[in-house]
Amino acid sequence: MSLRAAVLGHPIGHSKSPALHLAAYARLGADIGYSAIDVTEESLPAFMDSVRAEPGWRGLSVTMPLKKAMVSEVDEVRGVARVLGVINTVVFEGAGASLRRVGYNTDVAGIVNALRNAGAADGPSAVILGGGGTAAAAVAALQELGAVSVDLYVRNTARAEEARAAAGGLGMDITVHSLDGAVEAMAGAGVVISTLPPRAADGMAAELEALGGRTDGVLLDVAYDPWPSKIAAAWHAGGGTVVPGLEMLLYQAVEQVRHFTGLAEAGSADVIDVMCDAVGAPRRVS
């Protein structure tokens, strides 16, 4: 029986997840197919019912706009995903009547490892741009890096429920601000994580350049197309370290591959290197 996995989202045609996963499975010798499937929030319940009836499913990667909605479609939520209320990974355990769909969040590991690989310091002063599901994962990641508080900047301060809930569940201090005041705070932060959609921070790039100061911290921009983003270019021009969202995508995919294959060596350097090759990312420095 052939095994299957897929990434779900809407739209989904741009996803680099198939390239990452297929490269890893080939290197590991795992006979798992992987595809991208366009699924909306409205069609998600019917899709999840259909996969329950189909044998051979190993797992699902979950992207926007399904990360919160997926919580209602699984049989169990494990790990930090229980606190965040946001799932980006579904693992199929058992078979037939005993099949269980288990939800995880590997975005947190993706953010942590991307920042650590870029040399982010422990216990950083931290700023997050945006307040949705990825921002919630960013809160958890920053706590793992040793941050004790975070400043969150959003367009509408009433729409930061997911990030607020994550901070509350983790016992982390969070202060929510209007996005209008973000640029000066960013310039002085040790770590900045932008969870804004592509091009949404373009106007902030001009403000950052106008400040004319140094940006000594690390900026992770989860958007990776187009790249470099204007905010990433402005940050780099100020002397800061820039981490593209592709790095986060890579490291969260490593954790998914580990879940879907059950192989500890999914996180080995040679597997990560072939995944980097598949999406044009630089190989890791050993």
Tab-separated table of C-alpha atoms in Angstrom, residues 23-285:
chain	number	residue	atom	x	y	z
A	23	ALA	CA	13.490	15.494	-1.009
A	24	ALA	CA	13.553	14.258	2.583
A	25	TYR	CA	11.579	11.075	1.843
A	26	ALA	CA	13.859	10.236	-1.084
A	27	ARG	CA	16.953	10.666	1.086
A	28	LEU	CA	15.432	8.576	3.880
A	29	GLY	CA	14.188	5.869	1.527
A	30	ALA	CA	10.627	6.397	2.800
A	31	ASP	CA	7.917	5.463	0.292
A	32	ILE	CA	5.618	8.397	0.998
A	33	GLY	CA	3.973	10.526	-1.665
A	34	TYR	CA	3.327	14.189	-0.919
A	35	SER	CA	1.116	16.702	-2.722
A	36	ALA	CA	-0.495	20.114	-2.296
A	37	ILE	CA	-4.289	20.172	-1.961
A	38	ASP	CA	-6.413	23.324	-2.079
A	39	VAL	CA	-8.813	23.204	0.872
A	40	THR	CA	-10.872	26.109	2.223
A	41	GLU	CA	-12.201	26.488	5.758
A	42	GLU	CA	-15.662	25.638	4.463
A	43	SER	CA	-14.531	22.439	2.761
A	44	LEU	CA	-12.195	21.278	5.545
A	45	PRO	CA	-14.702	19.131	7.530
A	46	ALA	CA	-15.727	17.182	4.417
A	47	PHE	CA	-12.095	16.729	3.400
A	48	MET	CA	-11.119	15.404	6.820
A	49	ASP	CA	-14.034	12.969	6.756
A	50	SER	CA	-12.886	11.702	3.372
A	51	VAL	CA	-9.270	11.077	4.423
A	52	ARG	CA	-10.430	9.115	7.452
A	53	ALA	CA	-11.957	6.619	5.048
A	54	GLU	CA	-8.848	6.386	2.836
A	55	PRO	CA	-6.054	4.012	3.947
A	56	GLY	CA	-2.406	4.982	3.653
A	57	TRP	CA	-2.450	8.526	5.025
A	58	ARG	CA	0.576	9.344	7.212
A	59	GLY	CA	0.082	13.033	7.814
A	60	LEU	CA	-0.997	16.495	6.776
A	61	SER	CA	0.813	19.807	6.794
A	62	VAL	CA	-1.610	22.644	7.495
A	63	THR	CA	-1.196	26.229	6.361
A	64	MET	CA	-3.372	29.329	6.130
A	65	PRO	CA	-6.266	29.714	6.615
A	66	LEU	CA	-6.755	26.310	8.268
A	67	LYS	CA	-4.466	26.269	11.310
A	68	LYS	CA	-7.133	27.233	13.842
A	69	ALA	CA	-10.017	25.448	12.120
A	70	MET	CA	-8.083	22.168	12.119
A	71	VAL	CA	-8.286	21.978	15.923
A	72	SER	CA	-11.930	20.930	15.576
A	73	GLU	CA	-11.103	18.223	13.034
A	74	VAL	CA	-8.631	16.090	14.994
A	75	ASP	CA	-9.144	13.496	17.716
A	76	GLU	CA	-6.355	14.767	19.974
A	77	VAL	CA	-4.075	17.782	20.278
A	78	ARG	CA	-0.607	17.321	21.762
A	79	GLY	CA	2.245	19.452	22.990
A	80	VAL	CA	2.325	23.221	22.731
A	81	ALA	CA	-0.535	23.137	20.208
A	82	ARG	CA	-2.890	22.522	23.139
A	83	VAL	CA	-1.921	25.880	24.625
A	84	LEU	CA	-1.827	27.746	21.324
A	85	GLY	CA	-5.048	26.364	19.873
A	86	VAL	CA	-3.279	26.333	16.501
A	87	ILE	CA	-2.311	23.234	14.498
A	88	ASN	CA	0.008	23.027	11.507
A	89	THR	CA	0.573	19.253	11.561
A	90	VAL	CA	-1.776	16.270	11.654
A	91	VAL	CA	-0.384	12.766	12.202
A	92	PHE	CA	-2.454	9.642	11.501
A	93	GLU	CA	-1.971	6.964	14.144
A	94	GLY	CA	-3.412	3.444	13.976
A	95	ALA	CA	-5.746	2.217	11.246
A	96	GLY	CA	-9.360	1.348	10.586
A	97	ALA	CA	-11.657	1.792	13.554
A	98	SER	CA	-8.695	2.654	15.801
A	99	LEU	CA	-7.403	5.460	13.536
A	100	ARG	CA	-6.651	8.683	15.387
A	101	ARG	CA	-5.849	12.063	13.892
A	102	VAL	CA	-3.405	13.850	16.206
A	103	GLY	CA	-2.622	17.554	15.957
A	104	TYR	CA	0.743	19.192	16.655
A	105	ASN	CA	2.352	22.575	16.120
A	106	THR	CA	5.816	22.391	14.547
A	107	ASP	CA	5.877	26.115	13.700
A	108	VAL	CA	7.310	26.772	17.153
A	109	ALA	CA	10.300	24.494	16.516
A	110	GLY	CA	10.621	26.009	13.047
A	111	ILE	CA	10.922	29.527	14.457
A	112	VAL	CA	13.269	28.534	17.291
A	113	ASN	CA	15.668	26.634	15.048
A	114	ALA	CA	15.631	29.294	12.320
A	115	LEU	CA	16.534	31.988	14.857
A	116	ARG	CA	19.172	29.874	16.576
A	117	ASN	CA	20.768	29.007	13.240
A	118	ALA	CA	20.996	32.764	12.583
A	119	GLY	CA	22.743	33.367	15.908
A	120	ALA	CA	19.903	34.930	17.902
A	121	ALA	CA	20.895	35.528	21.511
A	122	ASP	CA	19.165	33.852	24.441
A	123	GLY	CA	16.642	35.931	26.394
A	124	PRO	CA	16.174	38.538	23.665
A	125	SER	CA	14.081	41.678	23.837
A	126	ALA	CA	11.358	40.796	21.360
A	127	VAL	CA	8.871	42.339	18.958
A	128	ILE	CA	6.223	40.508	16.944
A	129	LEU	CA	4.358	42.061	14.019
A	130	GLY	CA	0.869	40.645	13.452
A	131	GLY	CA	-1.477	38.821	15.801
A	132	GLY	CA	-2.745	35.609	14.172
A	133	GLY	CA	-1.868	31.932	14.462
A	134	THR	CA	1.754	32.304	13.431
A	135	ALA	CA	2.144	35.120	15.965
A	136	ALA	CA	0.880	32.722	18.631
A	137	ALA	CA	3.598	30.244	17.633
A	138	ALA	CA	6.121	33.096	17.692
A	139	VAL	CA	5.178	33.876	21.308
A	140	ALA	CA	5.902	30.269	22.297
A	141	ALA	CA	9.161	30.253	20.333
A	142	LEU	CA	10.385	33.416	22.009
A	143	GLN	CA	9.629	31.945	25.414
A	144	GLU	CA	11.718	28.896	24.465
A	145	LEU	CA	14.542	31.263	23.548
A	146	GLY	CA	14.337	32.740	27.037
A	147	ALA	CA	12.357	35.928	26.418
A	148	VAL	CA	10.212	36.888	29.423
A	149	SER	CA	7.982	39.378	27.626
A	150	VAL	CA	7.020	40.418	24.123
A	151	ASP	CA	5.667	43.534	22.462
A	152	LEU	CA	3.069	42.745	19.816
A	153	TYR	CA	2.181	45.240	17.099
A	154	VAL	CA	-1.057	44.834	15.114
A	155	ARG	CA	-3.217	46.965	12.837
A	156	ASN	CA	-6.246	46.441	15.060
A	157	THR	CA	-5.475	45.876	18.736
A	158	ALA	CA	-8.845	44.166	19.177
A	159	ARG	CA	-7.741	41.399	16.804
A	160	ALA	CA	-4.853	39.901	18.727
A	161	GLU	CA	-6.843	37.183	20.498
A	162	GLU	CA	-4.692	34.249	19.374
A	163	ALA	CA	-1.415	35.825	20.458
A	164	ARG	CA	-2.924	37.064	23.742
A	165	ALA	CA	-4.314	33.601	24.485
A	166	ALA	CA	-0.953	31.991	23.730
A	167	ALA	CA	0.870	34.355	26.071
A	168	GLY	CA	-1.732	33.807	28.779
A	169	GLY	CA	-1.503	30.039	28.472
A	170	LEU	CA	2.282	30.148	28.611
A	171	GLY	CA	2.439	32.624	31.478
A	172	MET	CA	4.333	35.146	29.365
A	173	ASP	CA	3.913	38.923	29.580
A	174	ILE	CA	2.577	40.507	26.396
A	175	THR	CA	1.821	44.126	25.539
A	176	VAL	CA	-0.287	44.846	22.473
A	177	HIS	CA	0.296	48.058	20.514
A	178	SER	CA	-0.920	49.658	17.331
A	179	LEU	CA	1.245	48.845	14.312
A	180	ASP	CA	1.818	52.580	13.811
A	181	GLY	CA	4.411	52.610	16.575
A	182	ALA	CA	6.297	49.488	15.609
A	183	VAL	CA	9.308	50.801	13.727
A	184	GLU	CA	11.161	52.466	16.611
A	185	ALA	CA	10.538	49.442	18.837
A	186	MET	CA	11.827	47.121	16.117
A	187	ALA	CA	15.062	49.063	15.703
A	188	GLY	CA	15.975	48.485	19.358
A	189	ALA	CA	14.874	44.846	19.649
A	190	GLY	CA	17.108	41.794	19.839
A	191	VAL	CA	14.638	39.718	17.827
A	192	VAL	CA	11.820	40.832	15.542
A	193	ILE	CA	9.397	38.332	14.031
A	194	SER	CA	7.143	39.622	11.272
A	195	THR	CA	4.115	37.395	10.711
A	196	LEU	CA	2.532	39.907	8.340
A	197	PRO	CA	1.450	38.843	4.838
A	198	PRO	CA	3.793	39.484	1.875
A	199	ARG	CA	4.252	43.219	1.164
A	200	ALA	CA	2.229	44.241	4.245
A	201	ALA	CA	5.358	45.677	5.880
A	202	ASP	CA	6.592	47.565	2.807
A	203	GLY	CA	5.589	50.943	4.234
A	204	MET	CA	7.447	50.197	7.447
A	205	ALA	CA	10.631	49.608	5.475
A	206	ALA	CA	10.694	53.242	4.375
A	207	GLU	CA	10.150	54.361	7.982
A	208	LEU	CA	13.000	52.159	9.138
A	209	GLU	CA	15.329	53.597	6.519
A	210	ALA	CA	14.283	57.122	7.486
A	211	LEU	CA	15.344	56.514	11.093
A	212	GLY	CA	18.883	56.077	9.820
A	213	GLY	CA	20.060	54.085	12.825
A	214	ARG	CA	21.522	50.620	13.183
A	215	THR	CA	19.457	47.472	13.403
A	216	ASP	CA	21.646	45.164	15.448
A	217	GLY	CA	19.132	42.385	16.100
A	218	VAL	CA	17.732	39.482	14.114
A	219	LEU	CA	14.659	39.872	11.900
A	220	LEU	CA	12.668	36.789	10.884
A	221	ASP	CA	10.197	37.650	8.140
A	222	VAL	CA	7.912	34.640	7.748
A	223	ALA	CA	6.962	35.797	4.252
A	224	TYR	CA	9.421	34.466	1.666
A	225	ASP	CA	7.909	35.497	-1.654
A	226	PRO	CA	8.943	37.983	-2.946
A	227	TRP	CA	12.381	37.831	-1.391
A	228	PRO	CA	14.059	39.835	-0.152
A	229	SER	CA	11.073	41.725	1.192
A	230	LYS	CA	11.431	45.490	1.525
A	231	ILE	CA	11.486	45.270	5.314
A	232	ALA	CA	14.210	42.602	5.153
A	233	ALA	CA	16.295	44.743	2.783
A	234	ALA	CA	15.960	47.782	5.060
A	235	TRP	CA	16.899	45.708	8.099
A	236	HIS	CA	19.970	44.302	6.355
A	237	ALA	CA	21.010	47.794	5.234
A	238	GLY	CA	21.007	48.834	8.882
A	239	GLY	CA	23.457	46.059	9.735
A	240	GLY	CA	20.997	43.543	11.141
A	241	THR	CA	20.724	39.821	10.509
A	242	VAL	CA	17.839	38.745	8.283
A	243	VAL	CA	16.171	35.327	8.353
A	244	PRO	CA	13.774	34.517	5.491
A	245	GLY	CA	10.554	32.652	6.179
A	246	LEU	CA	11.968	29.828	4.097
A	247	GLU	CA	14.192	28.967	7.082
A	248	MET	CA	11.182	28.608	9.354
A	249	LEU	CA	9.421	26.538	6.689
A	250	LEU	CA	12.457	24.273	6.430
A	251	TYR	CA	12.789	23.568	10.131
A	252	GLN	CA	9.076	23.046	10.782
A	253	ALA	CA	9.067	20.611	7.834
A	254	VAL	CA	11.952	18.664	9.400
A	255	GLU	CA	9.755	18.053	12.444
A	256	GLN	CA	6.838	17.022	10.227
A	257	VAL	CA	9.013	14.538	8.342
A	258	ARG	CA	10.061	13.064	11.682
A	259	HIS	CA	6.401	12.663	12.654
A	260	PHE	CA	5.296	11.242	9.296
A	261	THR	CA	8.133	8.723	8.949
A	262	GLY	CA	8.790	7.858	12.584
A	263	LEU	CA	12.515	8.062	11.802
A	264	ALA	CA	14.828	9.874	14.213
A	265	GLU	CA	17.320	10.457	11.389
A	266	ALA	CA	14.833	12.797	9.728
A	267	GLY	CA	16.665	15.598	11.512
A	268	SER	CA	20.140	14.569	10.407
A	269	ALA	CA	22.421	17.032	8.646
A	270	ASP	CA	22.365	15.186	5.319
A	271	VAL	CA	18.548	15.140	5.224
A	272	ILE	CA	18.388	18.841	6.050
A	273	ASP	CA	20.949	19.558	3.329
A	274	VAL	CA	18.924	17.825	0.594
A	275	MET	CA	15.852	19.710	1.755
A	276	CYS	CA	17.827	22.958	1.448
A	277	ASP	CA	18.900	21.958	-2.059
A	278	ALA	CA	15.283	21.299	-3.050
A	279	VAL	CA	14.215	24.910	-2.356
A	280	GLY	CA	17.428	26.765	-3.144
A	281	ALA	CA	18.343	27.474	0.482
A	282	PRO	CA	21.985	27.447	1.575
A	283	ARG	CA	23.197	24.245	3.173
A	284	ARG	CA	23.826	24.354	6.894
A	285	VAL	CA	27.308	25.139	8.163
